[in-house]
Amino acid sequence: MATTPVSQELKRGGAFLIAATEPEDVFTPADLTDDQRLLGRTLEEFLAKEVVPHIPELEKHKEGLMPQLVRRAGEMGLLGASIPEEYGGAALDKISMTVISEKLSVYPSFMVAFGASTGIGTIPLIYFGTEEQKKKYLPKIATGELLSCYALSEPQAGSDALAARTRAVLSPDGKNWLLTGQKMWITSGGFSDVFIVFAKVDGEKFSCFIVDRKTPGFSIGAEENKMGIRGSSTVPLFFENAPVPKENLLHEIGRGHIVAFNTLNAGRFSLGASCVGGAKNVLAIAAKYAKERTAFGKPIAEFGLIKTQLGEMAIRTYALESMIYRTAGTIESAVAAGTDKVKQAMQVLEEYAIESSISKVVGSETLDYCVDEAVQIFGGYGFHEDYPVARMYRDSRINRIFEGTNEINRLVIIQMLMKRAMSGVLPLIPAAMKLGEELLAGPSFEEAPSGPFAEEEKSLAQAKNIFLLAAGAAVQKFRDQLANEQEIVGALANIVMDVYAIESSLRRAQKSAAAGAESSALMREAAASFTYDAMDRIEKEARTALAAIVDGDTLTTQLAALRRLAKHAPVDTIAIRRRVADAVLAQDRYPFEGR
Ligand SMILES: Cc1cc2nc3c(=O)[nH]c(=O)nc-3n(C[C@H](O)[C@H](O)[C@H](O)COP(=O)(O)OP(=O)(O)OC[C@H]3O[C@@H](n4cnc5c(N)ncnc54)[C@H](O)[C@@H]3O)c2cc1C
């Protein structure tokens, strides 16, 4: 393993693509403190006792029940988790926040309602509010006296949020902003008291406002009839010359996009974290069913094809969980390094926007994979609403759509990397040039890495090189027009995500092995299996991209280089999936919990 010291610039967001990260630099679930573990158990109990028994009524929108349960979380101090102590909050660290997102996702409708108020509905106030605004709203949000939500999307402006048509004009007496327009899909809008609303001042300058529920001219539409997360409230909002006091402008006129996008960075990471909990939950349910259900005279859990499904669910969840807690640890240590925690937190979220988008995309796609396999394991019963996996399947689907669709997040990952590369913040260009020289020089006879993780370590280094090869070719050809080549950008983003997942899985397994942890052998196998499959995906994505970027002799040369880089020794992933599935079945749950 490389041991070059990591410079400051290589601790930056996206730097994992070129920097060497040591296992001890990576936070893992085994590093959770006793308090964080206790928080997790308390949340599990809260969900099991207070929320899960009400799911049938919540799914039918029983009047007042969801806000009542969210307020119950407030009584436990959870609604103020991200709010600074001076405004009545608990100012919990990022890792505890990650534990909360993970645990509450057992019932996604509740997680979404909780997240709307504590996350995207509060973060704009914490980071951008004036002292008066913070004093007025945050202490009441912390107790649940006020619930808040975030209103950015409009019927004609979702992904393209800056195309919003809602307008704000100053009233003739100069005391109010008069808002006119419509918002769409607003989570918790049906029962919130405070609305963070984006509108364009004079139809031009994108800005943000705090709107109270009782504002005249402001009305809330009927609940949408949704495919999933039916227990959550999703409504349109209507504004007709609605007067919002002048002092309720949040941040500066024309700087609303800064509020919107910084908030989304935080939301995206939390969404990824919540998918970890969802994936573990559905795995446990599928495993239990597989043991109980018999076919051809034996439990279906004994069939190889069921084991491969359970094993792969656990392996992908392991990779996701590894990257989520690693990111939480990175964010937390960067925030803790600052003196003004609030200011620092906002800068850190922006710094790790790439990792947040990765968490969102990998989280939502891993959970979708797991719920889909769970429906399959349940067979016909998976298709029936009397069994839990049908709702989980429906509930999962939204994650790929909100907080920026996965297409938009893939574009964001590469746009941000390119911006940092071009400005020299991330030395990706020198790294790509160095790789070019090495490839021209022919095969290296450097000593191959040895030891228990040697093959995976080699794959990780080569995966990073494959990104540099493909991205380097793309930038050379398309330069500042690369954003128009979305299919290539998508392929590059897929490589970046797999690189981060491989490294996170591997470093966690290495850290566990170094600590002599009981489960480290199985963890190592999970990391090996994930890496093996990811390398095949990475090679395929790079091949697709290169074929669209270059042709003729250049393509032949580039593909030869790719083949060399992508070479990896065979791994018996069938046997590994069986062993991981056996561990799931033996423990009736995800086998790497807290490890
Ligand atoms: C249940 C639910 C809850 C929600 N909660 C909230 C909330 O609380 N607050 C809020 O403000 N919003 C909320 N939203 C809105 C959500 O964020 C948007 O639906 C989402 O951003 C997508 O916007 P859209 O629906 O207009 O789709 P569109 O933007 O029309 O996208 C349609 C398709 O086109 C793709 N596409 C769009 N632009 C591009 C591009 N440049 N390149 C490639 N592909 C592109 C998209 O990826 C998607 O596949 C919620 C939505 C739902 C369904």
XYZ file of C-alpha atoms and ligand atoms in Angstrom:
648
model
C 0.000 0.000 0.000
C 1.242 3.477 -0.866
C 2.502 5.424 2.102
C 3.171 8.832 0.595
C 2.203 11.573 3.049
C -1.113 13.175 2.176
C -0.832 16.899 1.476
C -3.598 19.353 2.364
C -4.713 19.591 -1.247
C -5.154 15.835 -1.333
C -7.594 15.945 1.554
C -9.993 17.940 -0.590
C -13.312 16.711 -1.925
C -12.748 14.371 -4.870
C -9.080 13.886 -3.991
C -9.656 10.190 -3.328
C -9.234 9.723 -7.077
C -5.542 10.501 -6.863
C -4.566 10.401 -3.207
C -3.534 7.434 -1.111
C -5.853 6.949 1.851
C -4.751 4.817 4.775
C -7.170 2.522 6.642
C -6.644 4.522 9.846
C -7.783 7.698 8.027
C -11.160 6.162 7.293
C -14.038 6.242 9.775
C -15.941 2.959 9.947
C -18.983 1.754 11.917
C -16.529 -0.021 14.262
C -15.389 3.460 15.345
C -18.839 4.506 16.584
C -18.671 5.690 20.189
C -20.814 4.157 22.934
C -23.019 7.261 22.828
C -23.519 6.957 19.092
C -24.383 3.261 19.441
C -26.795 4.063 22.255
C -28.397 6.722 20.074
C -28.862 4.070 17.381
C -30.527 1.627 19.780
C -32.769 4.359 21.215
C -33.907 5.266 17.713
C -34.573 1.630 16.848
C -36.769 1.351 19.955
C -38.522 4.633 19.211
C -39.342 3.499 15.682
C -40.455 0.026 16.786
C -42.698 1.337 19.573
C -43.988 4.666 18.343
C -43.955 4.606 14.555
C -44.060 1.101 13.068
C -47.356 0.108 14.792
C -49.015 3.124 13.109
C -47.843 2.409 9.564
C -51.279 1.289 8.260
C -52.927 4.505 9.536
C -50.030 6.659 8.346
C -50.232 5.149 4.875
C -53.876 6.255 4.803
C -52.950 9.788 5.909
C -54.717 9.699 9.241
C -55.264 13.384 10.008
C -52.622 14.844 12.304
C -50.825 11.562 13.010
C -47.555 12.184 11.143
C -46.955 15.673 12.634
C -47.787 14.221 16.054
C -45.116 11.517 15.626
C -42.569 13.994 14.293
C -43.247 16.156 17.376
C -42.712 13.058 19.549
C -39.231 12.899 18.055
C -38.938 16.543 19.113
C -39.688 15.603 22.723
C -36.702 13.269 22.539
C -34.520 16.155 21.362
C -34.142 14.723 17.879
C -35.626 17.653 15.964
C -32.856 19.931 17.177
C -30.118 17.470 16.282
C -28.454 19.787 13.751
C -29.346 23.069 15.498
C -26.602 24.856 17.469
C -26.925 24.692 21.264
C -27.399 28.466 21.652
C -30.692 28.113 19.763
C -31.919 25.183 21.822
C -30.538 22.408 19.650
C -28.304 19.448 20.399
C -25.636 20.330 17.786
C -24.912 16.669 17.200
C -21.839 15.646 15.244
C -22.109 14.449 11.643
C -21.658 10.820 12.603
C -24.566 10.909 15.060
C -26.626 12.616 12.343
C -25.721 9.753 10.020
C -26.862 7.230 12.628
C -30.188 9.104 12.886
C -30.736 9.096 9.113
C -29.901 5.417 8.967
C -32.118 4.298 11.825
C -35.190 6.372 10.988
C -35.369 4.973 7.482
C -37.078 1.808 8.725
C -40.232 3.695 7.742
C -39.207 6.000 4.875
C -42.334 8.196 5.087
C -41.354 9.089 8.650
C -37.728 9.649 7.659
C -38.833 11.992 4.879
C -41.100 13.986 7.221
C -38.374 14.135 9.855
C -35.757 15.099 7.241
C -37.912 17.848 5.734
C -38.121 19.604 9.090
C -34.699 18.896 10.614
C -32.727 18.873 7.376
C -33.668 20.843 4.283
C -36.291 22.903 6.167
C -33.831 23.987 8.878
C -30.369 24.041 7.310
C -31.087 27.257 5.337
C -31.919 29.003 8.616
C -28.865 27.649 10.433
C -26.391 28.574 7.701
C -27.925 31.687 6.194
C -30.303 33.125 8.796
C -29.702 36.459 10.527
C -29.391 36.424 14.313
C -33.027 37.566 14.603
C -34.255 34.907 12.191
C -32.356 32.181 14.037
C -33.650 33.326 17.429
C -37.193 33.502 16.146
C -37.402 30.116 14.454
C -34.696 27.669 15.531
C -35.617 27.150 19.217
C -39.216 26.379 18.233
C -38.143 24.056 15.420
C -35.856 22.262 17.892
C -38.785 21.406 20.172
C -41.242 20.628 17.394
C -43.435 23.604 18.235
C -42.814 24.642 14.638
C -42.306 22.195 11.784
C -40.585 23.412 8.646
C -40.176 22.411 5.020
C -38.320 23.367 1.841
C -40.077 24.660 -1.273
C -37.835 24.873 -4.312
C -39.521 22.803 -7.058
C -42.263 24.133 -9.302
C -44.512 22.454 -11.875
C -42.222 23.646 -14.695
C -38.951 23.769 -12.774
C -37.649 20.655 -10.995
C -34.125 19.717 -12.055
C -33.883 23.122 -13.678
C -34.766 24.803 -10.381
C -33.366 28.183 -11.372
C -36.075 28.391 -14.051
C -38.557 29.046 -11.228
C -41.398 31.376 -12.122
C -42.507 32.342 -8.614
C -41.910 36.088 -8.306
C -41.335 38.432 -5.400
C -41.880 42.169 -5.686
C -41.563 44.743 -2.958
C -44.918 46.149 -1.800
C -45.498 49.855 -2.509
C -44.942 50.672 1.208
C -41.659 48.741 1.118
C -42.625 46.556 4.101
C -43.332 43.223 2.413
C -42.241 40.978 -0.388
C -45.331 40.026 -2.389
C -44.972 36.443 -3.591
C -46.918 35.137 -6.591
C -46.563 31.695 -8.139
C -46.745 27.987 -7.422
C -44.527 25.393 -5.794
C -44.894 21.668 -6.399
C -44.118 18.419 -4.539
C -43.432 20.021 -1.178
C -42.698 17.370 1.442
C -44.505 17.977 4.760
C -46.163 21.037 3.231
C -49.546 19.752 4.394
C -48.727 20.304 8.069
C -45.645 22.551 8.245
C -45.658 25.931 9.964
C -42.565 27.411 8.330
C -41.824 27.258 4.595
C -38.429 28.013 3.064
C -39.573 29.338 -0.309
C -37.497 30.295 -3.336
C -38.725 33.063 -5.648
C -37.227 35.532 -8.093
C -37.143 39.156 -6.999
C -38.678 41.165 -9.847
C -38.801 37.922 -11.824
C -35.022 37.880 -12.150
C -32.994 37.591 -8.973
C -33.292 34.121 -7.451
C -33.820 34.565 -3.718
C -35.046 32.773 -0.624
C -37.795 33.695 1.852
C -39.153 32.410 5.143
C -42.911 32.118 4.830
C -45.274 31.514 7.741
C -48.213 29.213 7.178
C -50.788 31.855 8.058
C -49.602 34.354 5.449
C -52.613 35.807 3.569
C -52.635 34.910 -0.123
C -50.731 31.693 0.626
C -52.678 28.436 0.263
C -51.801 24.771 0.386
C -53.151 22.301 -2.170
C -54.430 18.744 -1.752
C -52.152 15.786 -1.014
C -50.661 14.181 -4.135
C -51.590 10.574 -4.909
C -48.121 9.016 -4.869
C -46.589 5.659 -5.823
C -44.666 5.417 -2.553
C -43.818 7.159 0.717
C -47.579 7.482 0.982
C -47.422 8.225 4.684
C -45.585 11.472 3.949
C -47.270 14.719 2.968
C -46.537 16.049 -0.529
C -48.493 19.093 -1.668
C -48.434 22.035 -4.052
C -48.277 25.565 -2.634
C -49.978 28.619 -4.130
C -49.020 32.263 -3.674
C -51.109 35.190 -4.801
C -49.553 38.485 -3.821
C -48.760 36.825 -0.488
C -47.097 39.440 1.752
C -43.922 38.153 3.375
C -42.322 40.617 5.826
C -39.237 42.285 4.369
C -37.086 40.911 7.190
C -38.002 37.354 6.125
C -35.665 37.489 3.153
C -33.158 34.684 3.851
C -29.588 35.560 2.820
C -29.175 38.070 0.001
C -31.277 39.050 -2.988
C -30.018 37.147 -6.024
C -28.090 34.635 -3.858
C -30.897 32.127 -3.347
C -29.064 29.532 -5.412
C -26.293 29.470 -2.780
C -28.901 28.656 -0.129
C -30.609 26.084 -2.338
C -27.534 24.176 -3.443
C -25.729 24.125 -0.098
C -28.875 22.757 1.483
C -29.130 20.074 -1.173
C -25.534 18.987 -0.536
C -26.501 18.185 3.042
C -29.766 16.558 1.967
C -28.032 14.334 -0.558
C -25.644 12.897 1.964
C -28.465 12.219 4.462
C -30.468 10.497 1.755
C -27.554 8.145 1.078
C -27.267 7.448 4.816
C -30.955 6.660 5.096
C -30.607 4.127 2.264
C -28.117 2.149 4.394
C -30.819 1.591 6.995
C -33.411 0.722 4.367
C -31.101 -1.832 2.742
C -30.238 -3.528 6.048
C -33.882 -3.676 7.012
C -35.091 -5.234 3.778
C -32.195 -7.724 3.822
C -33.208 -8.937 7.294
C -36.849 -9.302 6.215
C -35.911 -11.173 3.031
C -33.543 -13.498 4.916
C -36.184 -14.358 7.513
C -38.711 -15.123 4.802
C -36.206 -17.243 2.865
C -35.720 -19.421 5.952
C -39.446 -19.845 6.524
C -40.626 -20.407 2.981
C -40.220 -23.941 1.660
C -40.219 -25.156 -1.953
C -39.221 -28.519 -3.355
C -39.041 -29.835 0.195
C -36.594 -27.349 1.678
C -36.331 -23.732 2.768
C -35.693 -21.524 -0.261
C -32.723 -20.050 1.687
C -30.861 -23.256 0.820
C -31.005 -22.630 -2.932
C -27.865 -21.214 -4.508
C -29.746 -18.587 -6.477
C -31.430 -17.261 -3.331
C -28.078 -17.239 -1.538
C -26.521 -15.257 -4.331
C -29.288 -12.657 -3.956
C -28.959 -12.420 -0.182
C -25.166 -12.416 -0.363
C -25.056 -9.697 -3.001
C -27.575 -7.564 -1.089
C -25.304 -7.738 1.955
C -22.126 -7.073 -0.071
C -23.546 -3.989 -1.806
C -24.939 -2.729 1.498
C -21.498 -3.217 3.011
C -19.906 -1.110 0.260
C -22.535 1.608 0.667
C -22.274 1.654 4.450
C -18.474 1.836 4.215
C -18.604 4.895 1.956
C -21.319 6.608 3.988
C -19.498 6.344 7.324
C -16.184 7.200 5.695
C -17.769 10.375 4.265
C -19.423 11.211 7.591
C -16.026 10.863 9.288
C -14.311 13.046 6.686
C -16.978 15.747 7.013
C -16.956 15.585 10.804
C -13.187 15.932 11.144
C -13.146 18.832 8.659
C -15.953 20.613 10.556
C -14.282 19.993 13.903
C -11.064 21.559 12.576
C -12.737 24.990 12.339
C -13.415 27.510 15.081
C -16.762 28.783 13.794
C -18.512 25.430 13.460
C -21.553 26.724 11.555
C -19.511 28.611 8.950
C -17.095 25.719 8.726
C -19.926 23.205 8.258
C -21.250 25.052 5.234
C -17.836 25.260 3.609
C -17.197 21.608 4.349
C -20.491 20.554 2.790
C -19.525 22.419 -0.357
C -16.040 20.917 -0.263
C -17.451 17.387 -0.138
C -20.316 17.976 -2.583
C -18.827 15.289 -4.854
C -18.892 12.711 -2.055
C -22.455 13.793 -1.126
C -23.682 13.270 -4.681
C -21.925 9.886 -4.770
C -23.658 8.926 -1.498
C -27.029 9.915 -2.924
C -26.673 8.000 -6.182
C -25.032 4.864 -4.772
C -27.403 4.877 -1.785
C -30.564 5.108 -3.856
C -29.405 2.562 -6.433
C -28.202 0.088 -3.798
C -31.496 0.308 -1.959
C -33.450 -0.101 -5.197
C -31.396 -3.195 -5.979
C -32.061 -4.635 -2.512
C -35.824 -4.013 -2.465
C -36.119 -5.471 -5.943
C -34.310 -8.662 -4.894
C -36.439 -8.831 -1.745
C -39.631 -8.786 -3.839
C -38.134 -11.606 -5.897
C -37.301 -13.664 -2.804
C -40.884 -13.227 -1.608
C -42.154 -14.469 -4.996
C -45.882 -13.789 -5.508
C -46.176 -12.611 -1.906
C -43.668 -9.890 -2.717
C -46.245 -8.489 -5.095
C -48.949 -8.339 -2.435
C -49.548 -5.279 -0.286
C -50.206 -7.445 2.792
C -46.492 -8.255 2.870
C -43.924 -5.597 3.797
C -41.641 -5.690 0.778
C -44.234 -4.318 -1.665
C -44.328 -1.026 0.245
C -40.547 -1.003 0.601
C -40.221 -1.442 -3.160
C -42.569 1.492 -3.791
C -41.034 3.642 -1.064
C -37.501 3.187 -2.364
C -38.174 4.499 -5.862
C -38.413 8.180 -4.946
C -34.794 8.246 -3.771
C -33.520 8.279 -7.340
C -35.732 11.273 -8.122
C -35.646 13.844 -5.329
C -32.680 15.802 -3.910
C -31.533 16.126 -7.530
C -32.266 13.183 -9.815
C -29.508 10.610 -10.211
C -28.878 11.948 -13.722
C -28.334 15.449 -12.340
C -26.097 14.127 -9.548
C -23.973 12.173 -12.047
C -23.491 15.377 -14.012
C -22.671 17.272 -10.793
C -19.952 14.771 -9.828
C -18.037 15.252 -13.070
C -18.732 19.000 -13.399
C -17.290 19.597 -9.954
C -14.277 17.383 -10.570
C -13.559 19.137 -13.855
C -13.944 22.569 -12.308
C -11.474 21.638 -9.582
C -9.092 20.074 -12.101
C -9.166 23.118 -14.398
C -8.609 25.555 -11.554
C -5.706 23.453 -10.295
C -7.395 22.821 -6.936
C -7.199 19.084 -7.630
C -4.069 17.943 -9.484
C -5.985 15.622 -11.810
C -4.377 16.967 -14.986
C -0.766 16.313 -13.880
C -1.871 12.871 -12.679
C -3.420 12.085 -16.090
C -0.294 13.307 -17.869
C 1.941 11.187 -15.654
C -0.210 8.138 -16.383
C 0.067 8.864 -20.127
C 3.862 8.849 -19.848
C 3.847 5.616 -17.848
C 1.621 3.893 -20.373
C 3.844 5.008 -23.241
C 6.868 3.642 -21.409
C 5.291 0.166 -21.512
C 4.681 -2.375 -18.757
C 6.328 -1.596 -15.445
C 8.409 -4.223 -13.699
C 7.829 -2.670 -10.314
C 7.346 -5.159 -7.542
C 3.704 -6.193 -7.428
C 1.992 -5.540 -4.081
C 1.847 -8.562 -1.813
C -0.124 -9.548 1.267
C -3.735 -10.451 1.952
C -5.247 -7.463 0.115
C -2.698 -7.330 -2.722
C -5.069 -8.085 -5.595
C -7.711 -5.608 -4.414
C -5.061 -2.981 -3.753
C -3.811 -3.389 -7.308
C -7.353 -3.171 -8.667
C -8.011 0.016 -6.704
C -4.883 1.704 -8.073
C -5.754 0.600 -11.589
C -9.376 1.735 -11.234
C -8.091 5.226 -10.433
C -5.802 5.036 -13.462
C -8.684 3.926 -15.679
C -10.603 7.028 -14.594
C -7.602 9.190 -15.473
C -7.236 7.444 -18.840
C -10.881 7.900 -19.838
C -11.335 11.357 -18.300
C -8.027 12.537 -19.781
C -9.114 11.422 -23.268
C -12.534 13.060 -22.799
C -11.103 16.393 -21.689
C -8.506 16.378 -24.461
C -11.200 15.907 -27.087
C -14.124 17.924 -25.778
C -12.422 20.447 -23.465
C -14.991 22.872 -22.041
C -17.732 21.243 -24.154
C -17.510 17.960 -22.205
C -20.745 18.736 -20.330
C -22.609 18.355 -23.641
C -21.428 14.749 -23.913
C -23.714 13.476 -21.174
C -23.341 9.784 -21.924
C -19.564 10.067 -21.510
C -20.006 12.156 -18.363
C -22.362 9.484 -17.002
C -19.821 6.722 -17.711
C -17.073 8.719 -15.982
C -19.328 9.351 -12.980
C -20.028 5.618 -12.730
C -16.285 4.937 -12.620
C -15.763 7.612 -9.938
C -18.524 6.113 -7.776
C -17.127 2.601 -8.063
C -13.624 3.838 -7.208
C -14.947 5.472 -4.029
C -16.942 2.357 -3.144
C -14.012 -0.010 -3.728
C -11.654 2.106 -1.654
C -14.133 2.570 1.189
C -14.914 -1.182 1.321
C -11.282 -2.121 1.175
C -10.014 0.340 3.779
C -12.734 -0.717 6.212
C -11.858 -4.391 5.757
C -8.155 -3.581 6.252
C -8.878 -1.575 9.383
C -10.976 -4.425 10.707
C -8.239 -6.966 9.897
C -5.616 -4.809 11.608
C -7.801 -4.694 14.727
C -8.121 -8.486 14.610
C -11.908 -8.199 14.521
C -13.871 -11.441 14.432
C -15.771 -10.586 11.255
C -12.765 -9.284 9.343
C -12.271 -12.427 7.209
C -15.823 -12.230 5.869
C -15.510 -8.475 5.462
C -12.392 -9.011 3.404
C -14.298 -11.409 1.181
C -17.147 -8.908 0.801
C -14.628 -6.236 -0.227
C -12.936 -8.664 -2.641
C -16.208 -9.646 -4.285
C -17.345 -6.032 -4.593
C -13.980 -4.999 -6.059
C -13.986 -7.842 -8.566
C -17.423 -6.952 -9.935
C -16.709 -3.220 -9.808
C -13.573 -3.694 -11.913
C -15.641 -5.340 -14.642
C -18.120 -2.447 -14.532
C -15.325 0.103 -14.605
C -13.683 -1.531 -17.617
C -17.005 -1.600 -19.451
C -17.765 2.070 -18.717
C -14.282 3.126 -19.814
C -14.531 1.072 -23.015
C -17.888 2.649 -23.858
C -16.548 6.129 -23.199
C -13.302 5.635 -25.133
C -15.140 4.270 -28.172
C -17.135 7.515 -28.245
C -14.104 9.733 -27.712
C -11.412 8.396 -30.055
C -11.250 6.138 -33.101
C -8.823 4.328 -35.429
C -5.315 3.625 -34.164
C -5.764 5.879 -31.140
C -8.744 3.830 -30.025
C -6.795 0.593 -30.518
C -3.931 1.969 -28.399
C -6.255 3.286 -25.689
C -8.169 0.006 -25.503
C -4.910 -1.921 -25.210
C -3.920 0.348 -22.303
C -7.352 -0.169 -20.753
C -7.065 -3.949 -21.006
C -3.702 -3.801 -19.287
C -5.036 -1.643 -16.476
C -8.240 -3.615 -16.012
C -6.576 -7.021 -15.733
C -7.534 -8.662 -12.450
C -7.238 -12.157 -11.107
C -10.397 -14.276 -10.889
C -12.247 -14.377 -7.586
C -14.783 -17.043 -6.691
C -17.606 -14.587 -6.061
C -20.171 -17.402 -6.060
C -18.536 -19.006 -3.030
C -18.145 -15.615 -1.330
C -21.812 -14.728 -1.834
C -22.771 -18.100 -0.375
C -20.633 -17.524 2.701
C -21.938 -13.987 3.177
C -25.523 -15.228 2.728
C -24.877 -17.957 5.320
C -23.739 -15.265 7.769
C -26.894 -13.247 7.064
C -29.062 -16.323 7.613
C -27.207 -17.333 10.782
C -27.614 -13.881 12.349
C -30.987 -13.034 10.810
C -29.569 -9.686 9.743
C -26.870 -7.781 7.929
C -23.668 -9.407 9.204
C -21.403 -6.342 9.489
C -23.595 -4.248 11.791
C -21.484 -1.871 13.876
C -18.249 -3.479 12.702
C -42.445 12.635 -3.313
C -41.677 13.852 -3.705
C -41.233 14.716 -2.723
C -40.548 15.881 -3.082
N -40.185 16.774 -2.102
C -39.705 17.999 -2.468
C -39.508 19.011 -1.488
O -39.722 18.826 -0.278
N -39.088 20.237 -1.910
C -38.838 20.504 -3.234
O -38.449 21.613 -3.544
N -38.989 19.543 -4.181
C -39.430 18.307 -3.833
N -39.631 17.330 -4.788
C -39.347 17.629 -6.179
C -38.155 16.891 -6.717
O -36.989 17.444 -6.192
C -38.231 16.945 -8.261
O -39.280 16.092 -8.652
C -36.932 16.541 -8.903
O -35.958 17.521 -8.675
C -37.081 16.321 -10.412
O -37.729 17.406 -11.007
P -38.967 17.133 -11.994
O -39.924 16.260 -11.289
O -39.436 18.449 -12.490
O -38.350 16.317 -13.195
P -37.595 16.921 -14.458
O -36.621 17.935 -14.024
O -38.599 17.293 -15.472
O -36.817 15.644 -14.942
C -37.416 14.629 -15.760
C -36.303 13.698 -16.227
O -35.376 14.436 -17.032
C -34.077 14.302 -16.512
N -33.340 15.541 -16.713
C -33.699 16.795 -16.366
N -32.726 17.660 -16.660
C -31.716 16.944 -17.201
C -30.431 17.248 -17.696
N -29.927 18.484 -17.668
N -29.696 16.248 -18.189
C -30.128 14.987 -18.211
N -31.336 14.627 -17.737
C -32.112 15.591 -17.226
C -34.262 13.975 -15.038
O -33.131 13.318 -14.502
C -35.499 13.101 -15.088
O -35.123 11.789 -15.387
C -40.264 16.134 -4.447
C -40.701 15.241 -5.432
C -41.411 14.122 -5.082
C -41.897 13.211 -6.176
